[in-house]
XYZ file of C-alpha atoms in Angstrom:
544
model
C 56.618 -83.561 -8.697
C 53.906 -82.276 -6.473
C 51.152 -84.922 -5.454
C 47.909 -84.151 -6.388
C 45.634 -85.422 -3.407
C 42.234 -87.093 -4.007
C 40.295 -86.729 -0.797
C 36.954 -88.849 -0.345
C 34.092 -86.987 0.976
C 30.081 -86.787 1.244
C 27.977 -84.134 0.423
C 26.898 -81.426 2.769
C 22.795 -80.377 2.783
C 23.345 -77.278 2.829
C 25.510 -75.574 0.599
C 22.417 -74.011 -1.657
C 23.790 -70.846 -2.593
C 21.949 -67.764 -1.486
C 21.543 -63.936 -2.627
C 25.224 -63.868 -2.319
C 26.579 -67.125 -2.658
C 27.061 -69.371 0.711
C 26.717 -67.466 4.172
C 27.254 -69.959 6.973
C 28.831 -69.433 10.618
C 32.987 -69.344 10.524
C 32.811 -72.748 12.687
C 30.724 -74.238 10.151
C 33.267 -73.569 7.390
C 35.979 -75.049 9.567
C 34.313 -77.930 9.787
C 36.119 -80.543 7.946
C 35.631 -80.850 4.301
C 33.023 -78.071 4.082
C 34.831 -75.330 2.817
C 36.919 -77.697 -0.179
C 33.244 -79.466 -0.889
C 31.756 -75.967 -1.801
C 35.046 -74.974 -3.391
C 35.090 -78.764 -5.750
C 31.690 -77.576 -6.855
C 32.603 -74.208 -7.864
C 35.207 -76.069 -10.405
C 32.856 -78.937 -11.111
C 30.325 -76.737 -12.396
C 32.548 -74.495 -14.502
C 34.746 -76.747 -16.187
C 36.549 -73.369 -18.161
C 38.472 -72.776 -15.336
C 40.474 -76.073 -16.600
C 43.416 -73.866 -17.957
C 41.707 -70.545 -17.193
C 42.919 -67.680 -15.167
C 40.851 -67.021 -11.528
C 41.088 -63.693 -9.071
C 40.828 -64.856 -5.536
C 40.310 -62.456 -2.278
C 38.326 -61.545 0.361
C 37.248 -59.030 2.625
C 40.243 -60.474 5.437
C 37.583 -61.321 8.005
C 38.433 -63.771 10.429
C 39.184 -67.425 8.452
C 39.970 -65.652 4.968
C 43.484 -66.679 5.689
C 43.186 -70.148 5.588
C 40.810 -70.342 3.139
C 42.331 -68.366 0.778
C 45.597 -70.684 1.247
C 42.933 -74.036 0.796
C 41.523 -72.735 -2.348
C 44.748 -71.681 -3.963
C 45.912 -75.137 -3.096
C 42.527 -76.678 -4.983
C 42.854 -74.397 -7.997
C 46.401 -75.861 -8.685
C 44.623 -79.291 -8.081
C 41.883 -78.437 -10.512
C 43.818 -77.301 -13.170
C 43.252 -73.558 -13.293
C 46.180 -71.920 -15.274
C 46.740 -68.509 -13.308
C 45.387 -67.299 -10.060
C 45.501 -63.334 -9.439
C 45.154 -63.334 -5.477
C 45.379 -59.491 -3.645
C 48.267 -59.029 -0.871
C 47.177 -60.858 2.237
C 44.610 -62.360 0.699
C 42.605 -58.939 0.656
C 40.520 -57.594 -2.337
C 37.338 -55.631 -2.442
C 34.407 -57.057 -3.603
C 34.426 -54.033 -6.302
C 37.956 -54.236 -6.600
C 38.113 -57.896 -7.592
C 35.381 -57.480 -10.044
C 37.388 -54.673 -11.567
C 40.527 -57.002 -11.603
C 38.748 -59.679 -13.494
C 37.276 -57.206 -15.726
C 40.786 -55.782 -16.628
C 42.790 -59.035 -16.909
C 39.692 -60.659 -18.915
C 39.649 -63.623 -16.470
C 37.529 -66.960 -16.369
C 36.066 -65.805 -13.010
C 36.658 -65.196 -9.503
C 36.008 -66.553 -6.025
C 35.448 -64.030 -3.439
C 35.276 -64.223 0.032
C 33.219 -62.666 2.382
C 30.183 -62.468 4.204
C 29.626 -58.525 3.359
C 27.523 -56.569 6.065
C 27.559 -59.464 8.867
C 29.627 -59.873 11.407
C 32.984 -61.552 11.986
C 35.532 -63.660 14.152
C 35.210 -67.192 15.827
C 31.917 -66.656 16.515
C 30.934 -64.553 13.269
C 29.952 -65.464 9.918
C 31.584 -66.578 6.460
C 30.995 -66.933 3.166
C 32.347 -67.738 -0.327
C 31.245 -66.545 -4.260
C 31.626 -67.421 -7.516
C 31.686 -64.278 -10.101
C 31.601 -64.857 -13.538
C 33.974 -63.610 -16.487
C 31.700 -60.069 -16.580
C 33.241 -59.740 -13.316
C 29.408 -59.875 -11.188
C 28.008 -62.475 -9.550
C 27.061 -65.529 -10.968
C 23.933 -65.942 -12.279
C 20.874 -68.113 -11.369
C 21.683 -70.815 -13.312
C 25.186 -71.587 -12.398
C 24.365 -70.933 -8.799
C 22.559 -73.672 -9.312
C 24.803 -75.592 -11.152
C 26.940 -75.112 -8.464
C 24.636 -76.468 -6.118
C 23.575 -79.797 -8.018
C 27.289 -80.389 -8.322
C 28.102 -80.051 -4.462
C 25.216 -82.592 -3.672
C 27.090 -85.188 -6.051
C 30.425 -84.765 -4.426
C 32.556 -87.910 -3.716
C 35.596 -86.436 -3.581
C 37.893 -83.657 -3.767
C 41.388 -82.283 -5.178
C 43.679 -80.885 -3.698
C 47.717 -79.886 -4.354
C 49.725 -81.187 -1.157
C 51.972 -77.798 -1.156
C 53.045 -75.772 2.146
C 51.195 -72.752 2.186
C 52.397 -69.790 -0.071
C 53.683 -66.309 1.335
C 51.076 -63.395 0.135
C 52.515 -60.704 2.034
C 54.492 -59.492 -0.947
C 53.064 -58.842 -4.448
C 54.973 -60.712 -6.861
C 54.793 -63.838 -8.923
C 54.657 -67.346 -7.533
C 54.336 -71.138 -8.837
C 52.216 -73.847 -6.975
C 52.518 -77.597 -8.989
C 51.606 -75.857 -12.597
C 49.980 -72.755 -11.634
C 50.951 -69.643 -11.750
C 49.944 -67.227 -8.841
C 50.419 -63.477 -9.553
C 50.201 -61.473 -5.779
C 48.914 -58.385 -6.450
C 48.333 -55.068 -4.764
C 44.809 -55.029 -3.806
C 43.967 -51.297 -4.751
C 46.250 -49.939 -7.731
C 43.623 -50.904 -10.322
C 40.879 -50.042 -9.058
C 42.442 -46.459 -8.249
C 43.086 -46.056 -11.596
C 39.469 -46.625 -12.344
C 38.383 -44.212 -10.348
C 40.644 -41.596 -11.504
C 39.128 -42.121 -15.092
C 35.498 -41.835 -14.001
C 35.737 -38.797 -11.587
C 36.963 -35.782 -11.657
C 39.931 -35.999 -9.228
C 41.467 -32.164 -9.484
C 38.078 -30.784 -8.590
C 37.710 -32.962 -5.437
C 41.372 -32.204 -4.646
C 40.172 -28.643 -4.801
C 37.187 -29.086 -2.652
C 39.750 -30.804 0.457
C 42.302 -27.786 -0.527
C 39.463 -25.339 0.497
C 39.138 -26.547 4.178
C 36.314 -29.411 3.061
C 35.748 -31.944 5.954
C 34.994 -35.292 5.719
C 34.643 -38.533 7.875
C 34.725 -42.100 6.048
C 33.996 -44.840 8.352
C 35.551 -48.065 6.894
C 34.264 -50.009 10.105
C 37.578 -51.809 10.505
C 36.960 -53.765 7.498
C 38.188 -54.170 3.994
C 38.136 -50.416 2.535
C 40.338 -48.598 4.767
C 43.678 -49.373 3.067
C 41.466 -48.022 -0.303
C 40.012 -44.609 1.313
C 43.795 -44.397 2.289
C 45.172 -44.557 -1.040
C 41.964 -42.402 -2.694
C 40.854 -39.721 -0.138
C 44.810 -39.008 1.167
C 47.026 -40.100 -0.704
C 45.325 -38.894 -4.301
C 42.805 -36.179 -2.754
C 44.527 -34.860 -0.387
C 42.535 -35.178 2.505
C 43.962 -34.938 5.735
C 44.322 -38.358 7.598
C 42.148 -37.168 10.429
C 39.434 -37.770 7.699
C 39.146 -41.426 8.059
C 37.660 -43.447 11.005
C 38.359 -47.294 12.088
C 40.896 -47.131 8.620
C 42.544 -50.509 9.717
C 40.991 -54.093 8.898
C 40.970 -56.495 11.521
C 39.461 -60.020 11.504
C 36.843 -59.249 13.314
C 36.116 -55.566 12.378
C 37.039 -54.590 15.848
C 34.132 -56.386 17.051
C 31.564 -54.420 15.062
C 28.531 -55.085 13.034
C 29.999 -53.150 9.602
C 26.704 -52.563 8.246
C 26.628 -49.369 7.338
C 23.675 -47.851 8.346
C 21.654 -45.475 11.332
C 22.531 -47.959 13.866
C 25.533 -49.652 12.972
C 27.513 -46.890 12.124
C 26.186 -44.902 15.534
C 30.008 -43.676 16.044
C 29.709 -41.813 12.356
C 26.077 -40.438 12.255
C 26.481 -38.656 16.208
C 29.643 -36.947 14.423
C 27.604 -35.770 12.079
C 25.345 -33.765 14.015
C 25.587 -30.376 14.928
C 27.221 -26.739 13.529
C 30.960 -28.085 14.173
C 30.007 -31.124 12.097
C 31.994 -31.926 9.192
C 30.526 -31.320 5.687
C 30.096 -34.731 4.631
C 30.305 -38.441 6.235
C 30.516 -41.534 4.469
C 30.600 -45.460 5.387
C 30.921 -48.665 3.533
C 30.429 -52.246 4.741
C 32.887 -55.660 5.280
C 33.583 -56.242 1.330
C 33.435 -52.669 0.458
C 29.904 -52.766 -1.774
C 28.109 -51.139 0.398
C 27.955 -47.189 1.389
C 25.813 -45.097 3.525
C 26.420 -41.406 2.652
C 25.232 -38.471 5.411
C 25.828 -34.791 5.165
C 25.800 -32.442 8.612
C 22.192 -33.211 10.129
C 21.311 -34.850 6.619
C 21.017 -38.789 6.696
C 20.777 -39.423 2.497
C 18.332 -42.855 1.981
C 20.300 -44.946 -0.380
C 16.985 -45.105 -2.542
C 17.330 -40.922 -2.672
C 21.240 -41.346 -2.898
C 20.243 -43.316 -6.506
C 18.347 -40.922 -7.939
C 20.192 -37.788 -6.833
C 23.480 -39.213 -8.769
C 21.223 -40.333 -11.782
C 19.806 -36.729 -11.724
C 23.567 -35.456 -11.653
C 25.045 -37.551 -13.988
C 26.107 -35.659 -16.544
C 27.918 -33.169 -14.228
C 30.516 -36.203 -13.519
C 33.361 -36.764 -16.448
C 32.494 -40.549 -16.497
C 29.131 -39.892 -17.361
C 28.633 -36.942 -19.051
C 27.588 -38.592 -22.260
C 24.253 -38.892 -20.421
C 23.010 -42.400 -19.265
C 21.343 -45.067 -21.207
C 18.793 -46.362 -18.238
C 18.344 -47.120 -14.396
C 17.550 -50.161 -13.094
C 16.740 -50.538 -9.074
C 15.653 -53.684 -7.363
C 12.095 -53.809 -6.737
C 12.210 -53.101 -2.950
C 14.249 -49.674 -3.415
C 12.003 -46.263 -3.632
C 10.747 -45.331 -6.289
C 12.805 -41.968 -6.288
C 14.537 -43.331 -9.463
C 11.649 -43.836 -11.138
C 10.926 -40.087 -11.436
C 14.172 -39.076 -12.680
C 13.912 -41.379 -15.456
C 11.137 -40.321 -16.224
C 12.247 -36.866 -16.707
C 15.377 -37.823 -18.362
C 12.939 -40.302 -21.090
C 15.125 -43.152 -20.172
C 14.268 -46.746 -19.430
C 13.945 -47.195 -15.631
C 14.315 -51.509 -14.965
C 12.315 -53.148 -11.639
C 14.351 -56.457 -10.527
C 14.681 -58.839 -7.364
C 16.708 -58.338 -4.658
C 20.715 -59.207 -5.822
C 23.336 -57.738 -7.816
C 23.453 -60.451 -9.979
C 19.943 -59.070 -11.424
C 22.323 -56.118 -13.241
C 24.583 -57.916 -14.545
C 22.618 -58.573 -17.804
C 21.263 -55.470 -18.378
C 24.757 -54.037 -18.174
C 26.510 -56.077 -20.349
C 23.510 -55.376 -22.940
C 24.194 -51.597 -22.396
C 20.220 -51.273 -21.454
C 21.347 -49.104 -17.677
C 24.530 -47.669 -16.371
C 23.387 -46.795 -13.171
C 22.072 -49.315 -10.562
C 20.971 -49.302 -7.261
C 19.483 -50.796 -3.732
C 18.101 -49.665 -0.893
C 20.243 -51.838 1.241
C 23.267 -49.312 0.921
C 24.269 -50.409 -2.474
C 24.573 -48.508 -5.849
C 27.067 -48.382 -8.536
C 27.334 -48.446 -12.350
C 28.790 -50.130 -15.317
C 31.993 -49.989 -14.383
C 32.185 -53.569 -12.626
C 29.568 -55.719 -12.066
C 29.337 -55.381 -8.388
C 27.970 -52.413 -5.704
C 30.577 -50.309 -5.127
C 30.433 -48.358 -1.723
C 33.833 -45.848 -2.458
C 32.632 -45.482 -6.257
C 29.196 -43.787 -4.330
C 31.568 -41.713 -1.936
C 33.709 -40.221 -4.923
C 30.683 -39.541 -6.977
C 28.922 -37.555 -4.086
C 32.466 -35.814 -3.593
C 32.603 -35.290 -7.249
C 28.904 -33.502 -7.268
C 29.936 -31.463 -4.035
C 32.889 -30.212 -5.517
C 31.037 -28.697 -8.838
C 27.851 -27.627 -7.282
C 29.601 -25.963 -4.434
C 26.099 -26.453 -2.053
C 25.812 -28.475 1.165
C 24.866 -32.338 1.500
C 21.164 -30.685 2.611
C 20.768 -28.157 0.179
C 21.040 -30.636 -2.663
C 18.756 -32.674 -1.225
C 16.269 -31.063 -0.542
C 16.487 -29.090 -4.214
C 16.149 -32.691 -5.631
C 12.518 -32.947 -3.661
C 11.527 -29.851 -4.947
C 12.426 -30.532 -8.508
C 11.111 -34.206 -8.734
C 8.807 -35.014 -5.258
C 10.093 -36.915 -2.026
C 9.489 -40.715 -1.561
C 9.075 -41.047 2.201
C 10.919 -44.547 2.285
C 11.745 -46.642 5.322
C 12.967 -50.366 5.761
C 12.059 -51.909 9.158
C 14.395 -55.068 9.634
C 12.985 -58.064 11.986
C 16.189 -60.047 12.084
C 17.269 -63.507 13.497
C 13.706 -64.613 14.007
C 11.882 -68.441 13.556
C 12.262 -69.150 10.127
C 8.906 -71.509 10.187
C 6.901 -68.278 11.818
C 8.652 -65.741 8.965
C 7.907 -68.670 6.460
C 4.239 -68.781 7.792
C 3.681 -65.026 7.268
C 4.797 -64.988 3.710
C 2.324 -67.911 2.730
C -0.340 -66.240 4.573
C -0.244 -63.579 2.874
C 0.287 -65.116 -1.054
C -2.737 -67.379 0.046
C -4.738 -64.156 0.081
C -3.175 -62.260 -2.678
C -6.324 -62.214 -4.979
C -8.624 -61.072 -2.195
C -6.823 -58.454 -0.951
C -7.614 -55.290 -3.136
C -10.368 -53.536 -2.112
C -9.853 -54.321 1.435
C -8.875 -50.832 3.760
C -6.911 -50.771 6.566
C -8.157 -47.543 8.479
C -8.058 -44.843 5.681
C -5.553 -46.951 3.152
C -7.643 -49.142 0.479
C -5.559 -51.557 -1.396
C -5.852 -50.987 -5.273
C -3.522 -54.423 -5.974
C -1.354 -57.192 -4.748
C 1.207 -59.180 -5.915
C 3.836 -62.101 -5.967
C 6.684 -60.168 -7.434
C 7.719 -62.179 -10.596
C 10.774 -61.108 -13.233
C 11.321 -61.762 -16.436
C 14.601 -60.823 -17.378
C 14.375 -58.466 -20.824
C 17.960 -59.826 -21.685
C 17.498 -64.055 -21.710
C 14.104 -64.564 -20.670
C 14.802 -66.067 -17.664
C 11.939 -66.055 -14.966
C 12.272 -65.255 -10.971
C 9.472 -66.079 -9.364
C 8.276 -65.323 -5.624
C 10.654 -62.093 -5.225
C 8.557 -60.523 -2.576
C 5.135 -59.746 -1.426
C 3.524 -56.198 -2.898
C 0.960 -54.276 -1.539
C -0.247 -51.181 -3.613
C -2.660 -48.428 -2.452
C -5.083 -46.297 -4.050
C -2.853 -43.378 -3.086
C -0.027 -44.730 -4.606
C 1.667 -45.820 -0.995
C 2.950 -49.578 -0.966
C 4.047 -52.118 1.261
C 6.634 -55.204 0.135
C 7.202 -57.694 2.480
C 10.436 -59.831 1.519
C 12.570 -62.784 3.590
C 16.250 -61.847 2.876
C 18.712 -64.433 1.558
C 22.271 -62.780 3.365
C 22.070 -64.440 6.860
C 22.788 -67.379 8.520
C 20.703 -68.253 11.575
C 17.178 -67.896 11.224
C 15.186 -65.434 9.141
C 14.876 -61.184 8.534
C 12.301 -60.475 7.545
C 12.429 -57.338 5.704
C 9.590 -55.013 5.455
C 9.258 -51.563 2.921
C 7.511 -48.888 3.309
C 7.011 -45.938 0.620
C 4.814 -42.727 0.246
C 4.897 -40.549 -2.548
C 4.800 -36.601 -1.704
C 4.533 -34.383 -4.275
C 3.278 -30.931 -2.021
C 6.262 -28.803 -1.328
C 4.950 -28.332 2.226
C 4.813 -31.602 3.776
C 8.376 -33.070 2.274
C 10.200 -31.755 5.895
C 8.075 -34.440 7.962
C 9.563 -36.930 9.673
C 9.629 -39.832 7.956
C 8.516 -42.381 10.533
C 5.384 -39.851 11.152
C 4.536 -39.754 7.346
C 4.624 -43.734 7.108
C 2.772 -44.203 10.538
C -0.375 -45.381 8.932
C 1.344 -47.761 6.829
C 3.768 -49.109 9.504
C 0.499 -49.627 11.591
C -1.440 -51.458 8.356
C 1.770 -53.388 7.713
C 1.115 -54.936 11.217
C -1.970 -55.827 10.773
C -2.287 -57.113 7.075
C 0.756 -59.740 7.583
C 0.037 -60.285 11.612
C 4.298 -59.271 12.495
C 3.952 -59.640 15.633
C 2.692 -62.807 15.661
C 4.236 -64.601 13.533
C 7.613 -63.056 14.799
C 6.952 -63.181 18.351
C 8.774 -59.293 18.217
C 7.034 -55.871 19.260
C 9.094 -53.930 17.156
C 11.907 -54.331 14.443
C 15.493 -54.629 15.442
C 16.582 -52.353 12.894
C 14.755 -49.050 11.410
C 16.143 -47.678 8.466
């Protein structure tokens, strides 16, 4: 009989889950204990996965291999009935919340650290999702939490490890561990939400494309979608291998991260449309020839499509954004007399409002949008859904675009990302500025007067449940805004994340440049919070 081992241990200070569960350097993980402490709590905290069923995978970033082999080993330990793991430990972020939406599972760990970087040096980082298939909620991230700071011990199956390189089925002690192909269900998703002969079509006509997978976790998808189903040519996919440690890259799909992409993109001899996603595969940055789409105007052009896509052609039933994004949505909804649903900063926000049927499609600025079809962001589900709207309207990247401005205003939108600086300096800022919250409005910063400020609070429509201090807002007489917000998805230090929007509604100025039209408030942004002081930076390290 296998020996269950009971390993002593003391709790670890920080394993407080964050936006996206724990984010910590790779070395830290390796650290003994650390990894099977956060992993005890996970099962201490939901005691249904006693004789429940659990999908397990990970972006395959450097570490994911042992890990995946550790928590496999606890799960057997812990009593969990049936583990469906992906081949080589690899699953999607999207794809394993479609997997535990399809088998009805207890929940799911996932593994990644999304956007950031990998390898020895790199980052890590560990989730629990929830039987919805999204990320766990508040309260059992908290749960989670109170139960790793009254760890003793640990279980853990003493077992060699077991060979994932072949889908099949496996035992370990009493488990049952199903290996499964990573991507055959959530291809057949997509093929019943888009309309795959048309974009078939559009590749048989000459259509070009670039998708940059950033060596990480969606190539061996775009393969089996854009190629193997579409009909693309190979030649259509960039950096389609994963590696541990995404060839060295940052796979953040954005203006500078995916530099390779965008310059590819410029030009007459460009191809017609470019496409990226991130580590874990939720995130996508979509880019047409000389036409850089803002995820927040990448949201509302697909709500204001909708219907012209099989898997949502019955029309949709709201929007909900997070409360940083443009308000570009808001307009459409608007026009469409649907709800449109403000929320913090986090997937997890969605979940409840799509499993109450209140929105369909959701959205982020930071590269992330997707619909009720999993509970996660879903960077290829954007990609098919442009292709699918390409292929029936027949017009450019650009000419859509810029007929969606004309139809429903532009939001001049940029993020400007201070990352990696002192947390007590970025911690500093934010209190400075909530300890003047009620004596802000009416103050002007050159020709801007403030008409309000805010605290961001939410109270979700669903359960009630209240998040407090979800950023700092800034509204102007004109309508303009500022929200100042520490992110919760690094792992040294702070970002400090700063958004900037301007509604345009006159046909003539929507061709600025958008860094012109938000000068004023880049400059006021400055000035109100005191950046650069607090920071000790001239200028942010990312513009998007």
């Amino acid at each position: 009989m296998t020996e269950i081992q009971r390993i002593d241990t003391r709790p670890f200070d920080d394993q407080k889950p964050g936006t996206s569960g724990l984010r910590k350097r790779v070395r830290r993980f390796q650290e003994p204990h650390y990894l099977p402490n956060f992993v005890q709590a996970i099962f201490n905290a939901v005691p249904e996965l006693r004789g429940g069923s659990l999908v397990l995978g990970g972006d395959g970033r450097y570490y994911n291999g042992e890990a995946i082999q550790i928590i496999l080993r606890m799960a057997a330990a812990n009593g969990v009935r049936e583990v469906r793991v992906g081949r080589d430990g690899l699953l999607s972020t999207p794809a394993a919340s479609c997997v535990i939406r399809k088998y009805g599972s207890t929940g799911g760990i996932i593994l990644s650290a999304s956007h950031n970087p990998a390898g020895p040096d790199g980052d890590f980082g560990i989730k629990y999702n929830i039987g919805n298939g999204g990320p766990a909620p508040e309260r059992v991230t908290e749960a989670i939490h109170q139960a790793s700071l009254r760890l003793d011990h640990y279980l853990v199956l003493d077992t060699p490890d077991l060979d994932l390189s072949r889908t099949g089925r496996l035992q370990l002690g009493d488990m049952r561990v199903e290996v499964i192909d990573p991507v055959t269900d959530y291809v057949e998703l997509m093929a019943g939400l888009f309309d795959f002969e048309a974009i078939a079509g559009l590749f048989a006509r000459g259509f070009r494309m670039r998708f940059d997978a950033m060596h990480a976790v969606t190539g061996p998808y775009a393969r089996a979608l854009f190629v193997e189903r579409l009909g693309a040519p190979e030649s259509s996919l960039m950096n389609a291998t994963p590696l541990p440690d995404f060839g060295g890259g940052h796979p953040d799909p954005n203006l500078t991260h995916a530099a390779e992409l965008v310059a590819l993109m410029q030009g007459a001899d460009a191809p017609d449309f470019g496409a990226a996603s991130d580590g874990d595969g939720d995130r996508n940055m979509i880019i047409g020839r000389d036409c850089f789409v803002t995820p927040s105007d990448s949201l509302a052009i697909l709500a204001a499509n909708a219907q012209r896509v099989p898997g949502y052609a019955a029309g949709l039933r709201g929007i909900a954004r997070s409360m940083p994004t443009s308000r570009a949505a808001d307009q459409v909804a608007e026009r469409l007399g649907i709800p449109l649903y403000e929320t913090p900063t986090g997937w997890k926000f969605f979940g409840n409002l799509l499993d109450a049927g209140m929105a369909t499609l959701c959205g982020e600025e930071s590269f992330g949008t997707g619909s009720d079809h999993v509970r996660e962001k879903d960077g290829l589900w954007a990609v098919l859904f442009w292709l699918n709207l390409l292929a029936v309207d027949g017009r450019p990247v650009r000419d859509i675009v810029r007929d969606h401005w004309q139809r429903f205003g532009r939001n001049f939108y940029s993020r400007h990302d201070y990352e990696g600086v002192n947390a007590d300096g970025a911690q500093a800022l934010m209190q400075g500025l909530r300890d003047r919250l009620e004596r802000l409005p009416g103050e002007t910063l050159g020709e801007l007067r403030i008409a309000w400020a805010d605290d961001f609070a939410y109270t979700d429509p669903v359960d009630g449940s209240v998040s407090r201090h979800q950023g700092i807002r800034i509204g102007f007489e004109d309508g303009s805004r500022i929200v100042y917000r520490l992110s919760g998805t690094g792992t040294e230090g702070a970002t400090l994340r700063v958004y900037l929007e301007r509604y345009e509604s006159d046909p003539g100025a929507r061709d600025r440049d958008t860094q012109a039209a938000l000068a004023d408030l880049i400059s006021a942004a400055d000035t109100l919070a005191g950046i650069r002081v607090h920071t000790g930076r001239e200028g942010p390290t990312v513009v998007t």
